XYZ file of C-alpha atoms in Angstrom:
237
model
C 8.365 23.933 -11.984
C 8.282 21.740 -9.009
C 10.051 21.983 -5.359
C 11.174 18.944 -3.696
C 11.868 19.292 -0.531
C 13.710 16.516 2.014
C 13.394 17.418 5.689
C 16.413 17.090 7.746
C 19.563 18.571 10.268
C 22.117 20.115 9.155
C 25.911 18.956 9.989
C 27.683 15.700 9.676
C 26.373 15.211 13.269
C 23.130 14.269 11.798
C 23.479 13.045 8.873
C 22.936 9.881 9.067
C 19.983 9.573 11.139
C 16.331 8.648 10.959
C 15.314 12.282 10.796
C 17.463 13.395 7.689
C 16.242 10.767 5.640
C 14.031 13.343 3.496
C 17.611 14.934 2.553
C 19.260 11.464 1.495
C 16.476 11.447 -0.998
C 17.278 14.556 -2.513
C 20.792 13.594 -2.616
C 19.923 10.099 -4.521
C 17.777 12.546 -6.781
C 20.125 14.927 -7.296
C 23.269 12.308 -8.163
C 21.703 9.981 -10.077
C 19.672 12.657 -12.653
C 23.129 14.818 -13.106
C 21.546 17.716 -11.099
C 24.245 20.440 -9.987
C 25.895 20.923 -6.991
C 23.545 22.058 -3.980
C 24.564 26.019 -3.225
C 23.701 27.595 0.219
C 20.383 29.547 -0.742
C 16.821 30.752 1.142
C 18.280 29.663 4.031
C 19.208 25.992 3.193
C 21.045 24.256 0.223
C 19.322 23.943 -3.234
C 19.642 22.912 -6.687
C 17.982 22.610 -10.057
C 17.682 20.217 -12.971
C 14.930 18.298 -14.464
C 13.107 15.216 -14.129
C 11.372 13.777 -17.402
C 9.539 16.810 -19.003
C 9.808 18.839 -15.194
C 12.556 21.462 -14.250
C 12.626 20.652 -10.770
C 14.203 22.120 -7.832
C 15.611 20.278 -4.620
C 15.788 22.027 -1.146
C 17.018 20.547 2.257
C 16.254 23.313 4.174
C 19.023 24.150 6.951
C 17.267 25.853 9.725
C 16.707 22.758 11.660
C 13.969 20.239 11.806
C 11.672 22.760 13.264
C 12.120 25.655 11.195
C 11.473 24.281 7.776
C 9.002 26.194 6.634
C 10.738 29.323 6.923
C 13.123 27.964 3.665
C 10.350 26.422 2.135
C 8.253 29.785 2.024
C 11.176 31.563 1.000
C 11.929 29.347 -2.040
C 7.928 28.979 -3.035
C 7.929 33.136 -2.955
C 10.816 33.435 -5.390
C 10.178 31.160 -8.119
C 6.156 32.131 -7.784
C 5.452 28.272 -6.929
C 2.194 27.762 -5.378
C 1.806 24.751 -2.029
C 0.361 21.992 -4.881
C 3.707 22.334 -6.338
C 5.439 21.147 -2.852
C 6.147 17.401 -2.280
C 7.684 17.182 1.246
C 10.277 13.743 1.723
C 9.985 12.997 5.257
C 10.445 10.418 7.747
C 7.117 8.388 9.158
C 6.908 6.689 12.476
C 3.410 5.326 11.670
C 4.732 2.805 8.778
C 7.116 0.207 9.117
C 10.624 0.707 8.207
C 10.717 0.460 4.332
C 7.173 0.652 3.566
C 6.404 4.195 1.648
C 3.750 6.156 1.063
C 2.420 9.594 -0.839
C -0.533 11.631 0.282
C -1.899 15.134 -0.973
C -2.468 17.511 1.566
C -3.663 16.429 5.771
C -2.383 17.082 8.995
C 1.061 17.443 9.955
C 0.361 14.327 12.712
C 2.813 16.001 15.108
C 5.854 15.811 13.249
C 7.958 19.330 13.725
C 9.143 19.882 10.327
C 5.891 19.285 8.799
C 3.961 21.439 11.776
C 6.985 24.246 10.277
C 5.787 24.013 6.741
C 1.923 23.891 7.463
C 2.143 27.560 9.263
C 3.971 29.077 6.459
C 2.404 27.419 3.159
C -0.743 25.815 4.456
C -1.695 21.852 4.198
C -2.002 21.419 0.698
C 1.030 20.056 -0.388
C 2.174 16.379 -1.163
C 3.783 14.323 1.180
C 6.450 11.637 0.459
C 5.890 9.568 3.917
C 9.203 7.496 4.355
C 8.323 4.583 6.832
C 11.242 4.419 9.772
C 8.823 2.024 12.470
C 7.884 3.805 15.946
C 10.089 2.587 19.293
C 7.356 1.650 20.914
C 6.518 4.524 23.408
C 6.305 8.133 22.733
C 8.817 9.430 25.280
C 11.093 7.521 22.948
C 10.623 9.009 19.974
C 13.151 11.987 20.448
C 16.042 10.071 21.031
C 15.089 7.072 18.069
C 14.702 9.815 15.274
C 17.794 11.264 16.187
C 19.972 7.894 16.675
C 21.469 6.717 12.986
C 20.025 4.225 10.832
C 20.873 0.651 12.241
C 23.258 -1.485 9.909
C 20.702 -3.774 9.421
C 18.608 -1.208 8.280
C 20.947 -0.844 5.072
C 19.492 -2.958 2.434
C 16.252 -1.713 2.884
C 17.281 1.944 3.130
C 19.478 1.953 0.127
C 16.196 0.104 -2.024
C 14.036 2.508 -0.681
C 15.957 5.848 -2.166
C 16.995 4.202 -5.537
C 13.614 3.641 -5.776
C 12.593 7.303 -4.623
C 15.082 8.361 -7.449
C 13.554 5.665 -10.078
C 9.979 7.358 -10.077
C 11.376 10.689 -9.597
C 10.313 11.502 -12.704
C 6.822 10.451 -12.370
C 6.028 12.327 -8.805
C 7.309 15.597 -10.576
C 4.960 14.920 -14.040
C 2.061 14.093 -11.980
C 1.807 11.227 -11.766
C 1.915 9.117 -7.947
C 1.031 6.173 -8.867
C 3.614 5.150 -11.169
C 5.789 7.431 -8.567
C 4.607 4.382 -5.739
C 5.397 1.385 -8.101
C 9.105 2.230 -9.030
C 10.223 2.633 -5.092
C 7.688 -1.159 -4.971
C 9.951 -2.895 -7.711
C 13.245 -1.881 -5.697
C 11.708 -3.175 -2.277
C 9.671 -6.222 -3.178
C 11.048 -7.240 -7.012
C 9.206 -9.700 -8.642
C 10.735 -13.279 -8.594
C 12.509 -14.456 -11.076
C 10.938 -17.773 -12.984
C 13.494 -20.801 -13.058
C 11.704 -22.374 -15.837
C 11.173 -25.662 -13.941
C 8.138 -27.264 -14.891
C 7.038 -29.422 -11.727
C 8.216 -32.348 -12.035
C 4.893 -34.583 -10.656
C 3.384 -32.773 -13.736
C 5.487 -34.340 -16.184
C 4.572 -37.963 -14.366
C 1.707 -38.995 -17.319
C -0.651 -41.022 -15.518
C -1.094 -44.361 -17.190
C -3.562 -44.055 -20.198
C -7.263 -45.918 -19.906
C -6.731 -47.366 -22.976
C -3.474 -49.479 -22.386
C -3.728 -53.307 -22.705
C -3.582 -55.364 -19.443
C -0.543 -57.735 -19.701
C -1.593 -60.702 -21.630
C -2.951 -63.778 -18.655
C -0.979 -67.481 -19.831
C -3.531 -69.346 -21.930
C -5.126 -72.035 -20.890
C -3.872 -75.851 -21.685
C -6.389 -77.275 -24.271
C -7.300 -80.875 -22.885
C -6.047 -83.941 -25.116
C -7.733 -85.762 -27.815
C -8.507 -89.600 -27.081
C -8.157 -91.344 -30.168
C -8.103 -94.511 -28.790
C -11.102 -96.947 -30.045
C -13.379 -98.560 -27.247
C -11.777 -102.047 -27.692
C -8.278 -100.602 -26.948
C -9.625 -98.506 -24.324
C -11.162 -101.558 -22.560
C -8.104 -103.648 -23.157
C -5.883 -101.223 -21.570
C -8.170 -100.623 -18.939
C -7.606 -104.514 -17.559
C -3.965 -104.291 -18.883
């Protein structure tokens, strides 16, 4: 078994901003794999179903951004999970908005919920690092993590967790890579060929062996077939 777990506030007052973005994954997760409604549990709101070959929880902890760990070490000492069995959906100042990344174990890198879940389970656990972009200073940060996602911000957002919920699957077999390249097809997909050969290349370039145009022949000179008597006679004609 595996525990997901997206990091977030609680309440419709939060809900859509930077900081709960770890629980709009597990709500793309959860609706588009057919998992059951989440139920108030461990102190935050969880549900179970399976992804590929994995029977998989998903946990949004409700204690607050700061508290985390408290559900997550709740939840990892009923079902008998061990931290490698953790991946943690967060939000991550340090990459640009819509660029993801997934890393085993590390520091927490100041971020509260993550600080939360390191002094209850310990470091080793994976990390689902969901790029949001940084304002710029640090006294910032509070309020930009807390402010909702920008409607420009949409497109990106909405490719980023149907790709989260593509490789779903993959993160909970084992497997990050293939995790990394589903959420890559749904923000960068490949072009789509039009088929249209470049036209220079169809231009043949004229072949070697082509004849020159034909040059006008020459005029052959006439035949005098006058006899020297008639040619002297005309001559003083």
């Amino acid at each position: 078994m595996k525990l997901f777990v997206g990091l977030g506030n609680p309440g419709s007052k939060y809900a859509q901003n930077r900081h709960n973005i770890g629980f709009m994954a597990m709500d793309q997760i959860a609706s588009d794999h057919g998992f059951a409604p989440f139920k108030g549990k461990f102190q935050g709101a969880l549900t179970e179903g399976r992804l590929g070959r994995e029977k998989v929880l998903l946990l949004k902890p409700e204690t607050f951004m700061n508290l985390s760990g408290q559900s997550v070490g709740e939840v990892m000492r009923f079902y008998k999970l061990t931290s490698e069995d953790v991946v943690v959906f967060h939000d991550e100042l340090d990459l640009n908005p819509g660029k993801l990344k997934y890393k085993m174990s590390g520091g927490h890198a100041g971020h509260n919920g993550l600080r939360s879940i390191h002094q209850h389970i310990g470091e080793t656990y994976g990390r689902v690092r969901m790029g949001i972009g940084h304002p710029g200073r640090k006294e910032l940060v509070s309020a930009y993590v807390l402010h909702d996602f920008h409607k420009a911000d949409q497109d990106w957002l909405d490719d980023m967790l149907r790709g989260i919920s593509d490789g779903a699957a993959h993160l909970a077999e084992g497997d990050p890579a293939k995790f990394s390249n589903a959420v890559a097809l749904r923000l960068n997909p490949p072009r789509p060929s039009t088929g249209n050969a470049d036209p220079r290349a169809q231009q043949k370039p004229p072949s070697k062996d082509k004849p020159s145009p034909e040059k006008p022949a020459k005029a052959e000179p006439e035949i005098d077939a006058r006899s020297p008597l008639q040619k002297l006679m005309d001559k003083f004609s």
